[in-house]
Protein backbone atom coordinates (compact mmCIF):
# COMPACT_ATOMS: atom_id res chain seq x y z
CA MET A 1 -0.27 -0.17 0.08
CA ILE A 2 2.94 2.02 0.73
CA VAL A 3 4.35 1.24 -2.48
CA VAL A 4 1.00 2.57 -4.46
CA LEU A 5 0.20 5.33 -2.44
CA LEU A 6 3.89 6.79 -3.03
CA ASN A 7 3.57 5.79 -6.79
CA VAL A 8 0.30 7.81 -6.92
CA TYR A 9 2.09 11.01 -5.54
CA LEU A 10 5.21 10.55 -8.13
CA VAL A 11 2.50 10.29 -10.91
CA ILE A 12 0.74 13.61 -9.71
CA LEU A 13 4.58 14.95 -9.36
CA PHE A 14 4.90 14.66 -12.83
CA CYS A 15 2.15 16.33 -13.82
CA LEU A 16 3.10 19.16 -12.20
CA VAL A 17 6.26 19.58 -13.76
CA ARG A 18 5.56 18.32 -16.90
CA PHE A 19 2.59 21.11 -16.77
CA ARG A 20 5.00 23.75 -15.50
CA ILE A 21 3.04 24.33 -12.13
CA VAL A 22 5.99 23.92 -10.18
CA PRO A 23 9.64 24.31 -10.28
CA PHE A 24 11.47 20.98 -10.81
CA ASN A 25 14.06 22.19 -8.11
CA LEU A 26 16.15 20.23 -5.56
CA PHE A 27 13.02 20.21 -3.02
CA TRP A 28 10.86 18.52 -5.34
CA LYS A 29 13.91 16.31 -6.87
CA ILE A 30 13.78 15.48 -3.24
CA SER A 31 10.18 15.44 -2.15
CA PRO A 32 9.39 11.74 -2.78
CA ILE A 33 12.00 10.67 -0.16
CA LEU A 34 10.37 12.80 1.96
CA VAL A 35 7.04 12.23 1.71
CA LEU A 36 8.15 8.11 2.02
CA LEU A 37 9.68 8.97 5.08
CA LEU A 38 6.22 10.55 6.10
CA LEU A 39 4.19 7.94 5.15
CA LEU A 40 6.30 5.54 6.77
CA ILE A 41 6.46 7.54 10.30
CA GLY A 42 3.28 9.68 10.12
CA LEU A 43 0.63 6.67 8.78
CA PHE A 44 1.87 3.58 8.26
CA ILE A 45 4.08 2.49 11.68
CA PRO A 46 1.58 3.45 13.70
CA MET A 47 -1.08 1.50 12.20
CA ASN A 48 0.56 -1.10 13.48
CA TRP A 49 -1.21 -0.46 16.76
CA GLY A 50 -3.75 2.18 15.53
CA ALA A 51 -5.10 -0.44 13.38
CA PRO A 52 -3.60 -4.10 14.29
CA GLN A 53 -3.84 -6.78 12.39
CA GLY A 54 -2.97 -10.58 12.89
CA PRO A 55 -4.37 -14.36 12.44
CA ALA A 56 -7.37 -15.39 12.93
CA LEU A 57 -8.26 -18.97 14.17
CA VAL A 58 -11.84 -20.21 14.60
CA VAL A 59 -12.36 -22.92 17.82
CA ARG A 60 -14.29 -25.35 19.26
CA ASN A 61 -14.67 -26.84 22.45
CA SER A 62 -13.48 -30.87 22.87
CA VAL A 63 -15.67 -33.10 24.91
CA ALA A 64 -13.15 -36.36 25.49
CA ILE A 65 -16.67 -39.25 25.94
CA VAL A 66 -15.32 -41.43 29.10
CA PRO A 67 -18.36 -43.79 29.56
CA ASN A 68 -19.16 -43.82 33.88
CA VAL A 69 -19.68 -47.67 33.78
CA ALA A 70 -17.99 -50.09 32.08
CA GLY A 71 -19.11 -52.94 29.96
CA GLU A 72 -19.29 -54.60 26.40
CA VAL A 73 -20.98 -51.83 23.80
CA LEU A 74 -24.18 -52.94 22.05
CA ASP A 75 -24.87 -50.05 19.71
CA VAL A 76 -23.44 -47.00 18.33
CA PRO A 77 -26.12 -45.18 16.58
CA VAL A 78 -24.45 -42.38 16.05
CA GLN A 79 -22.66 -41.48 12.69
CA ALA A 80 -19.43 -39.06 12.86
CA ASN A 81 -19.68 -35.28 11.94
CA THR A 82 -23.16 -35.69 11.56
CA PRO A 83 -24.63 -32.56 13.79
CA LEU A 84 -25.76 -33.85 17.16
CA LYS A 85 -28.21 -32.26 19.34
CA ALA A 86 -27.93 -32.02 23.43
CA GLY A 87 -29.52 -35.82 24.35
CA ASP A 88 -28.97 -37.45 21.51
CA ILE A 89 -27.18 -40.85 22.42
CA LEU A 90 -24.05 -41.72 21.26
CA PHE A 91 -23.56 -45.66 21.55
CA ARG A 92 -25.70 -48.17 24.61
CA ILE A 93 -23.82 -50.69 27.38
CA ASP A 94 -24.67 -53.71 28.05
CA PRO A 95 -27.17 -53.31 31.14
CA VAL A 96 -27.96 -56.56 32.32
CA PRO A 97 -25.55 -56.84 34.95
CA TYR A 98 -26.71 -53.66 36.01
CA GLN A 99 -30.01 -54.30 35.58
CA ALA A 100 -28.98 -57.54 37.85
CA LYS A 101 -27.28 -55.77 40.68
CA LEU A 102 -30.98 -53.69 40.39
CA ASP A 103 -33.17 -55.64 40.59
CA ALA A 104 -31.40 -57.26 43.87
CA LEU A 105 -30.75 -54.05 45.71
CA GLN A 106 -34.44 -53.85 45.31
CA ALA A 107 -35.87 -57.04 46.63
CA GLN A 108 -33.61 -56.94 49.19
CA LEU A 109 -35.16 -53.35 50.28
CA LYS A 110 -38.55 -54.37 49.96
CA LEU A 111 -37.13 -57.50 52.47
CA SER A 112 -35.94 -54.87 54.11
CA ARG A 113 -38.77 -52.62 54.72
CA LEU A 114 -41.36 -55.30 55.86
CA ARG A 115 -38.77 -56.36 58.66
CA LEU A 116 -39.30 -52.66 59.45
CA SER A 117 -43.12 -52.77 59.54
CA GLU A 118 -42.84 -55.60 61.58
CA LYS A 119 -40.40 -54.34 64.62
CA THR A 120 -42.47 -50.94 64.35
CA ARG A 121 -45.50 -52.95 65.01
CA LEU A 122 -43.66 -55.17 67.58
CA GLN A 123 -41.83 -51.85 69.20
CA THR A 124 -45.83 -50.33 69.67
CA SER A 125 -46.90 -53.12 71.19
CA SER A 126 -44.74 -53.07 73.83
CA ALA A 127 -43.18 -56.70 72.84
CA GLY A 128 -39.95 -55.36 70.99
CA ARG A 129 -36.93 -53.01 71.24
CA GLY A 130 -36.30 -49.31 69.74
CA TYR A 131 -33.22 -50.19 68.78
CA ASP A 132 -34.27 -53.19 66.60
CA VAL A 133 -36.44 -50.58 65.07
CA GLU A 134 -33.32 -48.43 64.42
CA GLN A 135 -31.27 -50.77 63.26
CA ALA A 136 -34.25 -51.63 60.38
CA GLN A 137 -34.20 -48.10 59.34
CA ALA A 138 -31.11 -47.93 59.41
CA GLU A 139 -30.81 -50.92 57.12
CA VAL A 140 -33.62 -49.97 54.88
CA ASP A 141 -31.83 -46.18 54.33
CA GLN A 142 -28.63 -47.57 53.30
CA LEU A 143 -30.15 -50.33 50.53
CA GLN A 144 -32.31 -47.30 49.36
CA ALA A 145 -29.39 -45.36 48.67
CA GLN A 146 -27.87 -48.49 46.96
CA VAL A 147 -30.23 -48.75 44.67
CA THR A 148 -29.97 -45.09 43.43
CA GLY A 149 -26.31 -45.50 42.70
CA ALA A 150 -27.81 -48.69 40.87
CA LYS A 151 -30.42 -47.30 39.21
CA TRP A 152 -27.15 -44.01 38.07
CA ASP A 153 -25.35 -46.96 36.72
CA LEU A 154 -27.80 -48.79 35.24
CA ASP A 155 -29.18 -44.70 32.98
CA LYS A 156 -25.44 -44.11 32.49
CA THR A 157 -25.50 -47.53 29.89
CA VAL A 158 -27.17 -44.80 27.84
CA VAL A 159 -23.98 -42.22 26.88
CA ARG A 160 -25.58 -39.11 25.61
CA ALA A 161 -24.62 -36.01 23.54
CA PRO A 162 -23.46 -33.72 26.48
CA ALA A 163 -24.46 -30.50 23.92
CA ASN A 164 -25.14 -29.83 20.50
CA GLY A 165 -21.82 -30.63 18.20
CA TYR A 166 -20.92 -33.79 16.47
CA VAL A 167 -18.59 -36.23 16.99
CA THR A 168 -15.21 -36.75 14.90
CA ASN A 169 -13.13 -39.12 14.15
CA LEU A 170 -15.17 -42.34 15.05
CA ALA A 171 -13.19 -46.11 15.90
CA LEU A 172 -15.98 -47.00 17.98
CA ARG A 173 -17.64 -50.01 16.95
CA ALA A 174 -20.90 -52.93 18.93
CA GLY A 175 -18.99 -55.39 20.54
CA ALA A 176 -16.00 -53.34 22.04
CA ARG A 177 -15.27 -52.59 25.64
CA VAL A 178 -15.20 -49.70 27.54
CA ALA A 179 -14.08 -48.48 30.76
CA ASN A 180 -14.68 -45.12 32.93
CA LEU A 181 -11.52 -44.46 33.02
CA PRO A 182 -10.48 -40.72 32.69
CA LEU A 183 -7.98 -41.23 30.59
CA SER A 184 -9.13 -43.26 27.70
CA PRO A 185 -11.84 -41.36 26.09
CA VAL A 186 -13.79 -43.73 23.40
CA MET A 187 -14.81 -40.52 20.99
CA ALA A 188 -14.37 -37.31 20.71
CA PHE A 189 -17.04 -34.86 20.98
CA ILE A 190 -16.95 -31.21 19.21
CA ASP A 191 -19.82 -28.49 20.64
CA THR A 192 -21.12 -26.29 18.42
CA SER A 193 -22.90 -24.48 20.91
CA GLU A 194 -19.92 -22.26 20.94
CA THR A 195 -17.63 -20.84 18.27
CA ILE A 196 -14.74 -19.27 19.67
CA ILE A 197 -12.24 -17.07 17.67
CA GLY A 198 -9.13 -16.19 18.38
CA VAL A 199 -6.74 -12.88 17.02
CA GLU A 200 -3.04 -13.41 17.72
CA ILE A 201 -1.87 -9.64 17.83
CA PRO A 202 2.11 -8.97 18.91
CA GLN A 203 2.83 -7.28 22.33
CA ILE A 204 3.95 -4.38 20.92
CA ASP A 205 0.29 -3.57 18.83
CA ALA A 206 -1.74 -4.97 21.62
CA ARG A 207 -1.78 -1.58 23.51
CA TYR A 208 -4.59 0.01 23.03
CA VAL A 209 -7.09 -3.30 21.97
CA GLU A 210 -10.26 -3.08 24.25
CA PRO A 211 -13.18 -5.43 24.40
CA GLY A 212 -16.43 -3.42 22.04
CA GLN A 213 -13.68 -1.78 19.50
CA PRO A 214 -14.69 -3.21 15.94
CA MET A 215 -12.59 -5.22 14.30
CA GLU A 216 -13.18 -7.21 10.15
CA VAL A 217 -12.06 -10.29 9.72
CA THR A 218 -11.52 -12.85 6.43
CA PHE A 219 -11.16 -16.65 6.69
CA LYS A 220 -10.23 -18.69 3.69
CA PHE A 221 -13.22 -20.67 4.12
CA GLU A 222 -15.18 -17.61 2.32
CA PRO A 223 -12.38 -16.00 0.01
CA GLY A 224 -13.12 -12.72 -1.01
CA LYS A 225 -15.52 -11.78 1.59
CA VAL A 226 -14.91 -9.56 4.92
CA TYR A 227 -17.22 -9.80 8.14
CA SER A 228 -17.33 -7.49 10.99
CA GLY A 229 -17.84 -7.65 15.08
CA LYS A 230 -16.79 -6.38 17.88
CA VAL A 231 -13.79 -7.36 20.46
CA GLU A 232 -15.26 -9.23 23.48
CA SER A 233 -11.83 -9.78 25.04
CA VAL A 234 -8.33 -9.68 25.48
CA ILE A 235 -6.94 -12.81 26.68
CA GLN A 236 -5.00 -11.66 30.28
CA ALA A 237 -2.29 -15.08 29.99
CA VAL A 238 0.05 -16.74 27.53
CA ALA A 239 1.75 -20.13 28.32
CA THR A 240 5.28 -18.32 28.29
CA GLY A 241 3.54 -16.30 31.94
CA GLN A 242 2.06 -19.36 33.97
CA THR A 243 3.85 -20.48 36.70
CA GLN A 244 2.92 -23.96 38.27
CA THR A 245 3.14 -25.46 41.82
CA SER A 246 6.40 -27.25 41.97
CA GLY A 247 9.36 -28.20 44.44
CA THR A 248 12.22 -27.17 42.65
CA ALA A 249 14.02 -23.37 42.28
CA VAL A 250 13.42 -21.61 39.53
CA THR A 251 15.23 -22.22 36.57
CA SER A 252 15.87 -20.25 33.84
CA LYS A 253 14.52 -20.58 30.65
CA PRO A 254 14.69 -18.66 26.87
CA ILE A 255 11.90 -16.05 27.08
CA GLN A 256 10.25 -15.62 23.93
CA THR A 257 7.42 -13.32 23.02
CA LEU A 258 4.40 -14.78 21.99
CA PRO A 259 1.40 -12.95 20.23
CA PHE A 260 -1.58 -12.22 22.71
CA VAL A 261 -4.93 -13.54 21.52
CA VAL A 262 -7.95 -11.36 21.36
CA ARG A 263 -11.06 -12.46 21.44
CA VAL A 264 -13.80 -11.85 19.05
CA ARG A 265 -17.63 -12.22 18.04
CA LEU A 266 -19.05 -11.96 14.71
CA ASP A 267 -22.08 -9.63 13.65
CA ASP A 268 -23.59 -12.78 11.52
CA THR A 269 -23.73 -15.24 14.04
CA GLU A 270 -25.21 -18.00 11.53
CA PHE A 271 -21.92 -17.31 9.32
CA ALA A 272 -19.88 -17.78 12.90
CA ASN A 273 -21.90 -21.57 13.84
CA ARG A 274 -21.06 -22.91 10.57
CA LEU A 275 -17.43 -22.14 10.30
CA PRO A 276 -15.87 -25.70 10.67
CA ALA A 277 -13.34 -25.95 13.70
CA GLY A 278 -9.63 -25.00 12.84
CA SER A 279 -10.64 -22.74 10.07
CA THR A 280 -8.07 -20.00 9.68
CA GLY A 281 -8.04 -16.16 8.48
CA ASP A 282 -6.47 -12.60 8.84
CA ALA A 283 -8.13 -10.28 11.03
CA ALA A 284 -7.74 -6.34 11.98
CA ILE A 285 -8.69 -4.52 15.40
CA PHE A 286 -9.81 -0.62 14.97
CA THR A 287 -8.60 1.42 18.10
CA GLU A 288 -9.92 4.65 18.85
CA HIS A 289 -6.02 5.62 17.94
CA VAL A 290 -4.40 7.03 14.69
CA SER A 291 -7.91 6.58 12.86
CA ALA A 292 -6.36 8.04 9.55
CA ALA A 293 -5.20 4.76 9.36
CA HIS A 294 -8.17 2.68 9.72
CA VAL A 295 -9.52 3.06 5.99
CA ILE A 296 -5.76 1.88 4.54
CA ARG A 297 -6.39 -1.03 7.21
CA ARG A 298 -9.79 -2.01 5.36
CA VAL A 299 -8.45 -1.65 2.31
CA LEU A 300 -5.31 -4.23 3.13
CA LEU A 301 -7.55 -6.28 4.53
CA ARG A 302 -9.75 -6.54 1.46
CA GLN A 303 -6.75 -7.94 -0.48
CA ILE A 304 -5.35 -10.50 1.47
CA ALA A 305 -9.85 -11.94 1.00
CA ILE A 306 -9.16 -11.22 -3.22
CA THR A 307 -6.01 -13.30 -3.09
CA ASN A 308 -7.21 -16.14 -0.31
CA TYR A 309 -9.06 -17.27 -4.07
CA ILE A 310 -5.20 -18.20 -4.83
CA ASN A 311 -3.76 -18.49 -1.68
CA PRO A 312 -3.89 -21.78 -0.43
CA PHE A 313 -1.61 -20.50 3.00
């Protein structure tokens, strides 16, 4: 863009000299260098923090599906990359062992309640002890709690979608045995109920970025188009600034200047919801500073949108 503006100035200068409007003296000969310095120092360098630009990435939350109970998989009715709603069945585990356990506990509970009723009648007629009634009541309460847990286990043999989304890279099949181990997920569920768009801004350019500021973004997924939105937040931490509890002394390591991540939200929510996870692009944020550079940044962003037709990277 700076080359384009400089060439425009050269054309205007040529016309002024050609028609003898200005003399072609030393000042006008070196004026292109002065204009170049003026554009560079007065406009294009400040544009980096007045209207910072950076790569954008679409991220979606991934939920590792781990069943709450172990057993043999009977059925996997879902298909990979097919939209699902919260509560849809992902797969079913053989319920027979859990149903048998529940039936046994319910039978014991029925007997315990009968004994409690008998001991209560004996106490009422002064033929029984209060201790026996209290012990029988405790047994009933204990069995009732076990029945509640058994019902929960039986209900968890049907694994359901935790939110709106889809299952990706589905390899689970009927006949497989699954376990309720946190480190052994059986499928990855992509949550589409929320679209997260992050923009990386160099630290030197992020000083004036604040929530609520307007922004524009173009995606390679939709070349030639520019979408507007607003800044939601500036994430206040990066990996290099994070410390973890340990029993060792401070260990020095190379310091890296990582870009800050700015979370943005598009005005076109329908388009944002159908953006695939991993979609990349370029975004520009327009702060309250160096307003004269905003037009140039918008033009540059639209040039990138057009080149997305032929640029795969």
